[in-house]
Each structure stands twice: as C-alpha cells, then as structure tokens.
XYZ file of N, CA and C in Angstrom:
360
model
N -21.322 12.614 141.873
C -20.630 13.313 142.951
C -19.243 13.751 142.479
N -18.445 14.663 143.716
C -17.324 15.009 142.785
C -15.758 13.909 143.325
N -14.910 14.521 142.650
C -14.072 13.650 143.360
C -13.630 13.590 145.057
N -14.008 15.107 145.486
C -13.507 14.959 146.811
C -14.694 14.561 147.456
N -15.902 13.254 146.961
C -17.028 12.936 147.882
C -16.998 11.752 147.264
N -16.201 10.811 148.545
C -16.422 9.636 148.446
C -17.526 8.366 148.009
N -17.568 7.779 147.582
C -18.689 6.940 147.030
C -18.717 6.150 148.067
N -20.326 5.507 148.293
C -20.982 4.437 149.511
C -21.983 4.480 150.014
N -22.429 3.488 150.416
C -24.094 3.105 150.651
C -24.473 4.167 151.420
N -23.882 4.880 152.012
C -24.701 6.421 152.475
C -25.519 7.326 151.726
N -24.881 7.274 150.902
C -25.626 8.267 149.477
C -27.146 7.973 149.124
N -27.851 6.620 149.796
C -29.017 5.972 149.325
C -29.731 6.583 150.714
N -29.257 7.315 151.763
C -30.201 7.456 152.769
C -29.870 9.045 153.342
N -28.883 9.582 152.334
C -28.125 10.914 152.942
C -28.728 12.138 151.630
N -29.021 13.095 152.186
C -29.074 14.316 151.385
C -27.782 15.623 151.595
N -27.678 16.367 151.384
C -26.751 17.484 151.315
C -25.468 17.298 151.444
N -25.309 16.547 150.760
C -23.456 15.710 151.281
C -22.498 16.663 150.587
N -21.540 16.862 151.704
C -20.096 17.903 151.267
C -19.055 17.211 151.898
N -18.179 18.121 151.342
C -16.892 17.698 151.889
C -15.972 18.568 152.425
N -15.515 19.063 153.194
C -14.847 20.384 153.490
C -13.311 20.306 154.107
N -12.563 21.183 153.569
C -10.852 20.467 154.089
C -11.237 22.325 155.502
N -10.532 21.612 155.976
C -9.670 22.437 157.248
C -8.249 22.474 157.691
N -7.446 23.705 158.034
C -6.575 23.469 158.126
C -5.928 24.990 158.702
N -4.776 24.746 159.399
C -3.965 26.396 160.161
C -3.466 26.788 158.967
N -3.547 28.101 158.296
C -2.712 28.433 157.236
C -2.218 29.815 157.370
N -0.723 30.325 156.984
C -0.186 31.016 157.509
C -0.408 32.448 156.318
N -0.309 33.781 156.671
C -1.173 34.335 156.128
C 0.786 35.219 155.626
N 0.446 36.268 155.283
C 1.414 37.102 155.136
C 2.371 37.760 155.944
N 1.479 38.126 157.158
C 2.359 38.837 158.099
C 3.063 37.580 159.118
N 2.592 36.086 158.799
C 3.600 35.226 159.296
C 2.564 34.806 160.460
N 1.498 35.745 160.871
C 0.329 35.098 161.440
C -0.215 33.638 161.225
N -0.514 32.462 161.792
C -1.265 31.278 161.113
C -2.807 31.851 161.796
N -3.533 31.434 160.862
C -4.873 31.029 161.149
C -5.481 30.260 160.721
N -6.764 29.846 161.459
C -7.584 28.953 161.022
C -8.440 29.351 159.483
N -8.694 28.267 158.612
C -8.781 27.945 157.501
C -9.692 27.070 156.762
N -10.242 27.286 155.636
C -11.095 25.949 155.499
C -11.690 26.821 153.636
N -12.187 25.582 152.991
C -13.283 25.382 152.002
C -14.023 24.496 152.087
N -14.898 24.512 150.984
C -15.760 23.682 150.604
C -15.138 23.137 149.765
N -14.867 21.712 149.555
C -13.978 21.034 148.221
C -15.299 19.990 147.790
N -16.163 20.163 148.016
C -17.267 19.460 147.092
C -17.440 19.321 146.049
N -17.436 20.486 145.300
C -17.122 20.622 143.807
C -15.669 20.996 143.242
N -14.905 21.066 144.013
C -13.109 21.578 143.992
C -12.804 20.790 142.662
N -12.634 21.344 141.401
C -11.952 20.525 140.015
C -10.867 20.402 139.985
N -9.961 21.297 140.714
C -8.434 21.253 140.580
C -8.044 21.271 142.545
N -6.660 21.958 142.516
C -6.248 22.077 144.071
C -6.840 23.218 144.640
N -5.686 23.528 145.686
C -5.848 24.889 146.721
C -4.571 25.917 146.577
N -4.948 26.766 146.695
C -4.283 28.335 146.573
C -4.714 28.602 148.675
N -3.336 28.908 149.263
C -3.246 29.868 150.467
C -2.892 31.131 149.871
N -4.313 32.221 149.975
C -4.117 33.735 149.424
C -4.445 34.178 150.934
N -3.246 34.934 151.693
C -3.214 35.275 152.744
C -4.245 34.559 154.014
N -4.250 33.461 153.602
C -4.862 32.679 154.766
C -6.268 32.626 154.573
N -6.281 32.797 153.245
C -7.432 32.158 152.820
C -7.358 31.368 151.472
N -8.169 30.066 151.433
C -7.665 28.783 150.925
C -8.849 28.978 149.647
N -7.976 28.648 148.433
C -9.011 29.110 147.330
C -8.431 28.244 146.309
N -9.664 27.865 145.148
C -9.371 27.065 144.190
C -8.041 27.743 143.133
N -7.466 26.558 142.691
C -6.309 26.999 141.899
C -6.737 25.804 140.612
N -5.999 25.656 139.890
C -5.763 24.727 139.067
C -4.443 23.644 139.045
N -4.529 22.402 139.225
C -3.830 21.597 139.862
C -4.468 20.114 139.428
N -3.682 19.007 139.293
C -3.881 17.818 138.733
C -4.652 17.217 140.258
N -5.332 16.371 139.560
C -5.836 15.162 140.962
C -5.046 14.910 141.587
N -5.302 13.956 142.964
C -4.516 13.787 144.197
C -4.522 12.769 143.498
N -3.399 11.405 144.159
C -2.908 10.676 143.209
C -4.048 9.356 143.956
N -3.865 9.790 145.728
C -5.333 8.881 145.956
C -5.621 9.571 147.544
N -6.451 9.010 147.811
C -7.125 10.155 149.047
C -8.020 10.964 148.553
N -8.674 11.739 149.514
C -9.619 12.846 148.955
C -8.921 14.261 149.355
N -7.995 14.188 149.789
C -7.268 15.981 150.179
C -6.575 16.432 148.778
N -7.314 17.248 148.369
C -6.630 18.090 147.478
C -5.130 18.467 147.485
N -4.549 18.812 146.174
C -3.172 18.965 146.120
C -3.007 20.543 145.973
N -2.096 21.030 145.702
C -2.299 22.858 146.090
C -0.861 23.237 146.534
N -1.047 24.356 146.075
C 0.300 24.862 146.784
C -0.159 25.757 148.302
N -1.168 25.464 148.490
C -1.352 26.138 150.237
C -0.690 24.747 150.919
N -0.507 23.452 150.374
C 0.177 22.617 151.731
C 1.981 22.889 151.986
N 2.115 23.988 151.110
C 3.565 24.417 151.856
C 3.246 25.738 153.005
N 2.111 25.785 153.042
C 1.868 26.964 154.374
C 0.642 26.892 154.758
N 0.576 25.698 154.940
C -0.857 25.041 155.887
C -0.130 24.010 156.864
N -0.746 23.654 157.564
C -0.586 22.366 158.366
C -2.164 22.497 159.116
N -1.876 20.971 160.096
C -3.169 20.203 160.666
C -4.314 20.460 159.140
N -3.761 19.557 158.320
C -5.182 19.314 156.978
C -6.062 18.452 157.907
N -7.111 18.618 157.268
C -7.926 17.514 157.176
C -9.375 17.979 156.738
N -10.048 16.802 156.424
C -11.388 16.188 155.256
C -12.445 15.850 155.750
N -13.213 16.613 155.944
C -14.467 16.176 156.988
C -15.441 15.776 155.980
N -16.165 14.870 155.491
C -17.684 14.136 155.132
C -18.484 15.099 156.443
N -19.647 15.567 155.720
C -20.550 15.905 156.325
C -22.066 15.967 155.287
N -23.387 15.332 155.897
C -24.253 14.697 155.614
C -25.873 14.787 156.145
N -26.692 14.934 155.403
C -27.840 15.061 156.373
C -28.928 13.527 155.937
N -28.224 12.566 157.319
C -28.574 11.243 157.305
C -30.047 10.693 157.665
N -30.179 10.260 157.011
C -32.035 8.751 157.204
C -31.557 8.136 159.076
N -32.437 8.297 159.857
C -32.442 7.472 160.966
C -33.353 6.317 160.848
N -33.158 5.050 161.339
C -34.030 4.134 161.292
C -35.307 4.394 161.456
N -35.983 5.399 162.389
C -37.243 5.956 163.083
C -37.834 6.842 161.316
N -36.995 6.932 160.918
C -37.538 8.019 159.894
C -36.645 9.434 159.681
N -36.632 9.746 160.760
C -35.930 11.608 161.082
C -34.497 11.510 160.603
N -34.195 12.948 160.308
C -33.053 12.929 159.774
C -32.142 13.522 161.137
N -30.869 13.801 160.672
C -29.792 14.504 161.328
C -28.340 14.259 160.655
N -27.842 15.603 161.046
C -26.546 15.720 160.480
C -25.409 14.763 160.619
N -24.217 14.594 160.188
C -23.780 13.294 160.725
C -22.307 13.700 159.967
N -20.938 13.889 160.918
C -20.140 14.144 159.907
C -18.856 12.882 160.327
N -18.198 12.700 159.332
C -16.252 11.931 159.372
C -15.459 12.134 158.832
N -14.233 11.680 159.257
C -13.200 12.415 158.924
C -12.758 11.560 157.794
N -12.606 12.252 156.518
C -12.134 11.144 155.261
C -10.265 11.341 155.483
N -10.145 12.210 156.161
C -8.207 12.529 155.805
C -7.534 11.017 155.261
N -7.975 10.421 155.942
C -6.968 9.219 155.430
C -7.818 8.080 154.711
N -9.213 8.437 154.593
C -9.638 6.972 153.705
C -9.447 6.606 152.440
N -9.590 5.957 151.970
C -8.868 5.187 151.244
C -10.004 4.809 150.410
N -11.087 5.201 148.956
C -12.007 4.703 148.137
C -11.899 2.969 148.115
N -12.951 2.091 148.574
C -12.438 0.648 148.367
C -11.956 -0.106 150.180
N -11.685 1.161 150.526
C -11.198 0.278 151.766
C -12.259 0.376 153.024
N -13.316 -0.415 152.748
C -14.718 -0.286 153.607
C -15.497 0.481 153.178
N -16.643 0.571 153.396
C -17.901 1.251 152.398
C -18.461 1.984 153.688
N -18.634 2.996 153.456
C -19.265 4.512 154.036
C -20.477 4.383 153.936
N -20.945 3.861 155.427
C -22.651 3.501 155.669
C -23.408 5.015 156.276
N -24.332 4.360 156.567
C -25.118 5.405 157.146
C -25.770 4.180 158.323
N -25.242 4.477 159.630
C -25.706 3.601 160.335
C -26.706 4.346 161.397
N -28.124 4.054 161.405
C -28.834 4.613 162.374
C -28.662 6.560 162.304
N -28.528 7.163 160.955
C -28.071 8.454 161.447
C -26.310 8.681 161.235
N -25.641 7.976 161.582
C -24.451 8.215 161.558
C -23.247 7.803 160.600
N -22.248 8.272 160.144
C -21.724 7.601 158.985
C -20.066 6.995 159.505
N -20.241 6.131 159.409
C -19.481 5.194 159.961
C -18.698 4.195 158.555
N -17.233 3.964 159.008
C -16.988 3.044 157.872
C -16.494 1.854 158.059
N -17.640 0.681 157.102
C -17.764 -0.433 157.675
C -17.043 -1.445 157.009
C-alpha cells in the first residue's frame, strides 16, 4: 500500500481501498472552492493550481497521513478520508469510509467491524 493508506486488519476483509484529502482551496481570482484528490498513490505533496490540488514533489509528512504541499498555504478545512469496499459478517460487501486526519499509524488498529471501519 502507499504511504497515505494506513496499515490494519481491514486490509484482510476490504477491497478497493483509497485515500482521498479534501479541502476549500482558494483559486486565483481569490474565489475559495471546494477541492480534493486521490492521495492513494500520492509519492510526494500537493500543488493548489487555481483550485485545483495536484501532485508536486515534496518530502514525506513527518507523521500523519495528510500530505505536505504548498496548497496548505491556500487551502483550509484539510482532511483524509479512508474509504473501502468492506466483508460484512453475512458475507456482502459495502462501502465504508473514516476520517484518518488525525490518526496516528500504531495508535489502534483499523478494523473492519461488521462492514464498517472503525478504530479499535
């Protein structure tokens, strides 16, 4: 997996796992708008190119999963959604997403409980 996809016993019952940042980012004409990538495979940071958020080249985050970038001087409300297509006890699947903004690798393990990903 990559770095912005947390490791944990979810991964043994989850298929299509991403990770996606969101965030208001302010464009040129001083407009903010809403914002977002896919940082699943993200190798480096984020670039805000008129309010739209694009890979740059940039060292790892030092810990967390939010990328570093020079869009966080004209972004605000970040955040890191886990999203997942989870094992239910019954068998069936379903989507299942959380918010990583602030977790912490190590600090509780990222289940898949019944469908849902929860950290335990």
């Amino acid at each position: 997996m990559s770095r912005f996809v947390p490791p944990g016993s979810y991964q043994k019952t989850a298929t299509q796992i991403n990770a996606n940042l969101y965030a208001k980012s302010e464009r040129r004409d001083q407009r903010w708008i809403a914002s977002g990538a896919n940082i699943t495979n993200l190798s480096g940071g984020l670039a805000n190119l008129d309010g739209s958020l694009q890979a740059e080249n940039d060292a790892a985050p030092s810990s967390g999963f939010v990328p570093n970038g020079s869009y966080k001087l004209t972004s605000e409300s970040i955040s890191v959604v886990l999203s997942a297509y989870c094992q239910k006890r019954d068998g069936s699947w379903q989507w299942a997403t959380l918010d990583i903004t602030s977790y912490v690798a190590g600090h509780g393990d990222i289940a898949n409980i019944d469908g849902q990903l929860e950290i335990q």
